[in-house]
Amino acid sequence: MTTAQRPTLEAVARRAGVSRATVSRVVNGSTTVAEPIREAVHRAVAELGYVPNLAARSLVTQRTDSVALVMPEAATRVFSDDQVFPGIIRGAALELEAADKQLVLMLAGSRAGHERVERYTTGRHVDGVLFASLHGADPLPGRLTRLGIPVVCSGRPLGDASVPYVDVDHVGGVTRAVQHLIDGGRRRIATIAGPQDMVGGIERLAGYQAAVTSAGLPEWVAYGDFTRESGVAAMRRLLAEHPDLDAVFAASDLMAHAALRTLRTAGRRVPDDVAVVGFDDIETAAYTEPPLTTVRQPIQEIGRRMTRQLLRLAAGEPIEPAVVLPTELILRDSA
């Protein structure tokens, strides 16, 4: 039995009626070849089933056709019921699939993981790097940018203002949510704030503070880390310290879910006794008891937009250094 030979570059050239060099330029993504010729080459590639040699292509183009998505979180957090992470991954993957590029997911929830990411990305194994869920003034995005590696972050980086990012209007969204509570007659409004080493946690707390201060109301704050477990502990703390509270804004839907459960266990009716508002509008927000009023952020669109920005950077095109997407207050029965 003989094994069929793989189609060669020469065979594609013969089928397309062009030179081998022209086929090579088209396959390697050159934009200097006229559109009708590019179409003829692509048609010949499809008809023959030609598969480019990716290693050789990388040598010629200095591109890997791969993009890293770095999440400085533990695997147990990324692959939990927090739908923010899969939403960003899905958005990035859709854009990269459309661009015929690969996604490399890298977790950096430990020092060893962070060092591994730095070695891999500075070794030019990818054409660019997306960062999501940054904590503190992480120096790596800025360091990679100064090395000429395209970088885009999800959320405004706290450490380096020169790094491009895509974020949402945290402050505006939370201000509208708290104002909705005030307009509904609530005057003892507490918050379960997010971690203060993340821009989302910082700005959502700032939005709450601005709204209650403007209305002359007290600030009642307990801190969580965007997880259900931290939401339970924070809600218990708020009930112990401020048993007369009549509303809670939680800086994530998971913490809001926990607040609903904790209030129910404590015998508080939602929204009759205590109104609850979350942030994210994850899928399960519409199915809590009662359904959760929340601030919607376009999670998947964040992943798509930051990926489009990165691909433009990698192609040498100008981009907006700061993109802020709108948020929307979604009214349901909890407030």
Coordinates of C-alpha atoms in Angstrom, one line a residue:
M1 CA 0.0 0.0 0.0
T2 CA 1.3 3.4 -0.9
T3 CA 0.8 6.5 1.2
A4 CA -0.6 9.6 -0.6
Q5 CA 1.9 12.4 -0.7
R6 CA 1.1 15.6 1.0
P7 CA 0.4 18.5 -1.4
T8 CA 3.5 20.7 -1.9
L9 CA 4.0 24.4 -2.4
E10 CA 4.8 23.7 -6.0
A11 CA 1.6 21.8 -6.6
V12 CA -0.4 24.8 -5.2
A13 CA 1.6 27.1 -7.5
R14 CA 0.7 25.0 -10.5
R15 CA -3.0 24.8 -9.6
A16 CA -3.2 28.6 -9.0
G17 CA -1.1 29.4 -12.1
V18 CA 1.4 31.5 -10.2
S19 CA 5.0 31.2 -9.0
R20 CA 6.1 29.3 -5.9
A21 CA 7.4 32.6 -4.4
T22 CA 3.9 34.1 -4.8
V23 CA 2.3 31.1 -3.1
S24 CA 4.8 31.5 -0.2
R25 CA 4.0 35.2 0.2
V26 CA 0.3 34.5 0.3
V27 CA 0.5 31.6 2.7
N28 CA 2.7 33.7 5.0
G29 CA 0.1 36.5 5.1
S30 CA 1.7 39.1 2.8
T31 CA -0.6 41.9 1.8
T32 CA 1.5 42.9 -1.2
V33 CA -0.1 40.3 -3.5
A34 CA -3.1 41.5 -5.5
E35 CA -6.5 40.3 -4.2
P36 CA -7.5 38.1 -7.2
I37 CA -4.1 36.3 -7.0
R38 CA -4.6 35.8 -3.3
E39 CA -8.0 34.3 -3.9
A40 CA -6.7 32.0 -6.6
V41 CA -4.0 30.7 -4.2
H42 CA -6.4 30.3 -1.3
R43 CA -8.7 28.4 -3.6
A44 CA -5.9 26.1 -4.7
V45 CA -4.9 25.5 -1.1
A46 CA -8.4 24.5 -0.2
E47 CA -8.8 22.2 -3.3
L48 CA -5.5 20.4 -2.7
G49 CA -5.8 20.3 1.1
Y50 CA -2.4 22.0 1.4
V51 CA -1.2 22.4 5.1
P52 CA 1.5 25.0 5.6
N53 CA 4.6 24.1 7.6
L54 CA 4.0 26.2 10.7
A55 CA 7.6 26.0 11.9
A56 CA 8.9 27.3 8.5
R57 CA 6.2 29.9 8.4
S58 CA 7.2 31.2 11.8
L59 CA 10.8 31.5 10.7
V60 CA 9.8 33.5 7.7
T61 CA 7.2 35.8 9.3
Q62 CA 8.6 35.9 12.8
R63 CA 5.0 35.2 13.9
T64 CA 3.7 32.3 15.9
D65 CA 0.0 32.9 15.2
S66 CA -0.7 32.4 18.9
V67 CA -1.8 34.7 21.6
A68 CA -1.5 34.1 25.4
L69 CA -4.4 34.9 27.7
V70 CA -2.8 35.2 31.2
M71 CA -5.0 35.0 34.3
P72 CA -3.1 35.7 37.6
E73 CA -5.5 33.4 39.5
A74 CA -5.5 29.9 40.9
A75 CA -7.0 27.2 38.7
T76 CA -9.7 26.6 41.3
R77 CA -10.9 30.2 40.8
V78 CA -10.7 30.3 37.0
F79 CA -12.6 27.0 36.7
S80 CA -15.2 27.8 39.4
D81 CA -18.8 29.0 39.0
D82 CA -17.6 32.5 38.5
Q83 CA -18.8 33.1 34.9
V84 CA -16.6 36.2 34.4
F85 CA -13.6 34.0 33.5
P86 CA -15.2 31.7 30.9
G87 CA -16.9 34.8 29.4
I88 CA -13.6 36.5 28.8
I89 CA -12.0 33.3 27.5
R90 CA -15.0 32.7 25.1
G91 CA -14.8 36.3 23.8
A92 CA -11.1 36.0 23.1
A93 CA -11.4 32.6 21.6
L94 CA -14.1 33.7 19.1
E95 CA -12.0 36.6 17.9
L96 CA -8.9 34.5 17.5
E97 CA -10.7 31.7 15.7
A98 CA -12.0 34.3 13.2
A99 CA -8.4 35.5 12.7
D100 CA -7.1 31.9 12.4
K101 CA -5.0 32.2 15.5
Q102 CA -4.5 30.0 18.5
L103 CA -5.3 30.8 22.1
V104 CA -2.8 29.8 24.8
L105 CA -4.4 30.0 28.3
M106 CA -1.8 30.5 31.1
L107 CA -2.6 30.7 34.8
A108 CA -0.3 32.7 37.0
G109 CA -1.8 32.3 40.5
S110 CA 1.5 31.6 42.2
R111 CA 5.0 33.0 42.0
A112 CA 6.2 30.0 40.0
G113 CA 3.3 30.4 37.6
H114 CA 4.1 34.1 37.2
E115 CA 7.7 33.3 36.4
R116 CA 6.7 30.7 33.9
V117 CA 4.5 33.2 32.1
E118 CA 7.3 35.7 32.0
R119 CA 9.8 33.2 30.5
Y120 CA 7.3 32.0 27.9
T121 CA 6.2 35.4 26.8
T122 CA 9.6 37.1 26.8
G123 CA 10.8 34.1 24.8
R124 CA 8.5 35.2 21.9
H125 CA 6.5 32.0 21.9
V126 CA 3.4 34.1 21.3
D127 CA 2.6 37.2 19.2
G128 CA 1.0 39.1 22.0
V129 CA -0.4 38.8 25.5
L130 CA -3.8 39.4 27.0
F131 CA -4.0 39.9 30.8
A132 CA -7.2 39.5 32.8
S133 CA -7.9 39.7 36.5
L134 CA -4.8 41.6 37.4
H135 CA -4.0 42.1 41.1
G136 CA -2.1 45.1 42.4
A137 CA 0.7 46.9 40.5
D138 CA 1.8 43.8 38.6
P139 CA 4.9 44.9 36.7
L140 CA 4.8 42.2 34.0
P141 CA 2.4 44.0 31.5
G142 CA 4.5 47.1 31.5
R143 CA 7.8 45.1 31.2
L144 CA 6.5 43.2 28.2
T145 CA 5.3 46.4 26.6
R146 CA 8.7 48.0 26.9
L147 CA 10.2 44.9 25.3
G148 CA 8.0 45.5 22.3
I149 CA 5.6 42.7 22.9
P150 CA 1.9 43.7 22.2
V151 CA -0.1 43.7 25.5
V152 CA -3.7 44.6 26.3
C153 CA -5.3 44.2 29.7
S154 CA -8.8 43.6 30.9
G155 CA -9.2 46.4 33.4
R156 CA -7.1 49.5 33.9
P157 CA -3.7 48.3 35.1
L158 CA -2.8 49.8 38.5
G159 CA 1.0 49.6 37.9
D160 CA 1.7 51.1 34.5
A161 CA -0.5 53.8 32.8
S162 CA 1.2 53.1 29.4
V163 CA -0.4 49.6 29.0
P164 CA -3.5 49.6 26.8
Y165 CA -6.7 48.2 28.4
V166 CA -10.4 47.5 28.0
D167 CA -12.6 48.1 31.0
V168 CA -16.2 48.9 31.9
D169 CA -17.8 51.9 33.6
H170 CA -17.7 50.5 37.2
V171 CA -18.3 53.8 38.9
G172 CA -21.2 54.8 36.7
G173 CA -22.9 51.4 37.0
V174 CA -22.7 51.3 40.7
T175 CA -23.8 54.9 41.2
R176 CA -27.0 54.1 39.2
A177 CA -27.6 51.0 41.2
V178 CA -27.3 52.8 44.6
Q179 CA -29.3 55.7 43.4
H180 CA -32.1 53.2 42.4
L181 CA -32.0 52.0 46.0
I182 CA -32.2 55.5 47.3
D183 CA -35.1 56.4 45.0
G184 CA -36.9 53.3 46.4
G185 CA -36.7 54.8 49.9
R186 CA -33.7 52.9 51.2
R187 CA -31.6 54.9 53.6
R188 CA -29.4 52.3 55.4
I189 CA -27.4 50.9 52.4
A190 CA -24.4 48.7 53.1
T191 CA -22.0 47.3 50.6
I192 CA -20.0 44.1 50.2
A193 CA -16.9 45.5 48.5
G194 CA -14.5 43.6 46.3
P195 CA -10.8 43.2 46.8
Q196 CA -8.9 46.5 46.9
D197 CA -6.0 45.3 44.9
M198 CA -8.1 45.0 41.8
V199 CA -9.4 48.0 39.8
G200 CA -13.0 46.5 39.7
G201 CA -13.0 46.3 43.5
I202 CA -11.6 49.8 43.9
E203 CA -13.9 51.5 41.4
R204 CA -17.1 49.7 42.5
L205 CA -16.5 50.8 46.1
A206 CA -15.8 54.3 44.9
G207 CA -19.2 54.3 43.0
Y208 CA -21.0 53.2 46.2
Q209 CA -19.2 55.8 48.3
A210 CA -20.0 58.6 45.9
A211 CA -23.7 57.7 45.8
V212 CA -24.2 57.4 49.6
T213 CA -22.1 60.5 50.3
S214 CA -24.0 62.6 47.8
A215 CA -27.3 61.5 49.5
G216 CA -25.9 62.2 53.0
L217 CA -26.1 58.6 54.0
P218 CA -23.6 56.6 56.1
E219 CA -21.0 54.2 54.6
W220 CA -21.3 50.6 55.8
V221 CA -18.6 48.5 54.2
A222 CA -17.6 44.9 54.6
Y223 CA -15.0 43.3 52.2
G224 CA -15.0 40.2 50.1
D225 CA -13.0 38.7 47.2
F226 CA -15.8 38.3 44.7
T227 CA -16.5 34.7 45.8
R228 CA -19.6 33.2 47.4
E229 CA -17.7 32.2 50.6
S230 CA -16.5 35.8 51.2
G231 CA -20.0 37.1 50.5
V232 CA -21.5 34.9 53.3
A233 CA -18.9 36.1 55.8
A234 CA -19.3 39.8 54.8
M235 CA -23.1 39.6 55.0
R236 CA -23.0 38.0 58.4
R237 CA -20.6 40.8 59.5
L238 CA -22.9 43.5 58.2
L239 CA -25.9 42.0 59.9
A240 CA -24.0 41.8 63.2
E241 CA -22.7 45.4 63.0
H242 CA -25.8 47.0 61.3
P243 CA -28.9 45.0 62.1
D244 CA -31.1 47.8 60.8
L245 CA -29.7 47.9 57.3
D246 CA -32.3 47.9 54.6
A247 CA -30.3 47.4 51.4
V248 CA -27.0 45.8 50.2
F249 CA -25.0 46.4 47.1
A250 CA -22.6 43.5 46.5
A251 CA -19.7 44.1 44.1
S252 CA -20.2 40.8 42.4
D253 CA -23.2 38.6 41.6
L254 CA -21.6 35.6 43.5
M255 CA -21.3 37.7 46.6
A256 CA -24.9 38.9 46.0
H257 CA -26.1 35.3 45.7
A258 CA -24.4 34.6 49.1
A259 CA -26.1 37.7 50.6
L260 CA -29.5 36.5 49.5
R261 CA -29.0 33.1 51.1
T262 CA -27.5 34.6 54.3
L263 CA -30.4 37.1 54.7
R264 CA -32.9 34.3 54.2
T265 CA -31.2 32.2 56.9
A266 CA -31.3 35.2 59.2
G267 CA -35.1 35.6 58.6
R268 CA -34.9 38.7 56.5
R269 CA -37.2 39.0 53.5
V270 CA -35.9 40.3 50.2
P271 CA -36.8 42.8 49.1
D272 CA -39.4 43.6 51.8
D273 CA -36.8 43.9 54.6
V274 CA -33.6 44.2 52.7
A275 CA -33.1 45.0 49.0
V276 CA -30.1 43.4 47.3
V277 CA -28.2 44.5 44.1
G278 CA -25.2 42.7 42.5
F279 CA -22.7 43.4 39.7
D280 CA -21.9 41.3 36.6
D281 CA -25.3 39.9 35.5
I282 CA -24.0 36.3 35.2
E283 CA -26.4 33.8 33.8
T284 CA -27.7 32.6 37.2
A285 CA -28.6 36.1 38.3
A286 CA -32.0 35.7 36.7
Y287 CA -32.7 32.4 38.5
T288 CA -32.0 33.3 42.2
E289 CA -34.8 33.6 44.7
P290 CA -35.9 36.3 44.2
P291 CA -34.3 37.1 40.8
L292 CA -31.3 39.5 41.3
T293 CA -31.2 43.1 40.3
T294 CA -27.7 43.7 39.1
V295 CA -25.4 45.9 37.0
R296 CA -24.6 44.2 33.7
Q297 CA -21.1 44.3 32.4
P298 CA -20.6 43.0 28.8
I299 CA -18.2 40.2 29.9
Q300 CA -17.8 38.4 26.5
E301 CA -17.5 41.7 24.7
I302 CA -14.6 42.6 27.0
G303 CA -12.7 39.5 25.8
R304 CA -13.6 40.2 22.1
R305 CA -12.6 43.9 22.3
M306 CA -9.3 43.4 24.0
T307 CA -8.4 40.7 21.5
R308 CA -9.2 42.9 18.6
Q309 CA -7.1 45.6 20.1
L310 CA -4.2 43.2 20.5
L311 CA -4.4 42.0 17.0
R312 CA -4.3 45.6 15.7
L313 CA -1.2 46.2 17.9
A314 CA 0.5 43.1 16.6
A315 CA -0.2 44.3 13.0
G316 CA 1.4 47.7 13.8
E317 CA -1.9 49.5 13.6
P318 CA -2.9 52.4 16.0
I319 CA -5.4 51.7 18.7
E320 CA -7.3 53.5 21.4
P321 CA -5.1 53.1 24.6
A322 CA -8.2 53.1 26.9
V323 CA -11.5 51.6 25.9
V324 CA -14.3 51.8 28.5
L325 CA -17.5 49.9 27.8
P326 CA -20.9 50.9 29.2
T327 CA -22.7 49.1 32.0
E328 CA -26.4 48.7 32.4
L329 CA -28.7 48.4 35.5
I330 CA -30.9 45.3 35.1
L331 CA -34.0 45.5 37.3
R332 CA -35.4 42.3 38.8
D333 CA -37.3 41.4 42.0
S334 CA -34.5 41.7 44.6
A335 CA -34.5 45.5 44.6

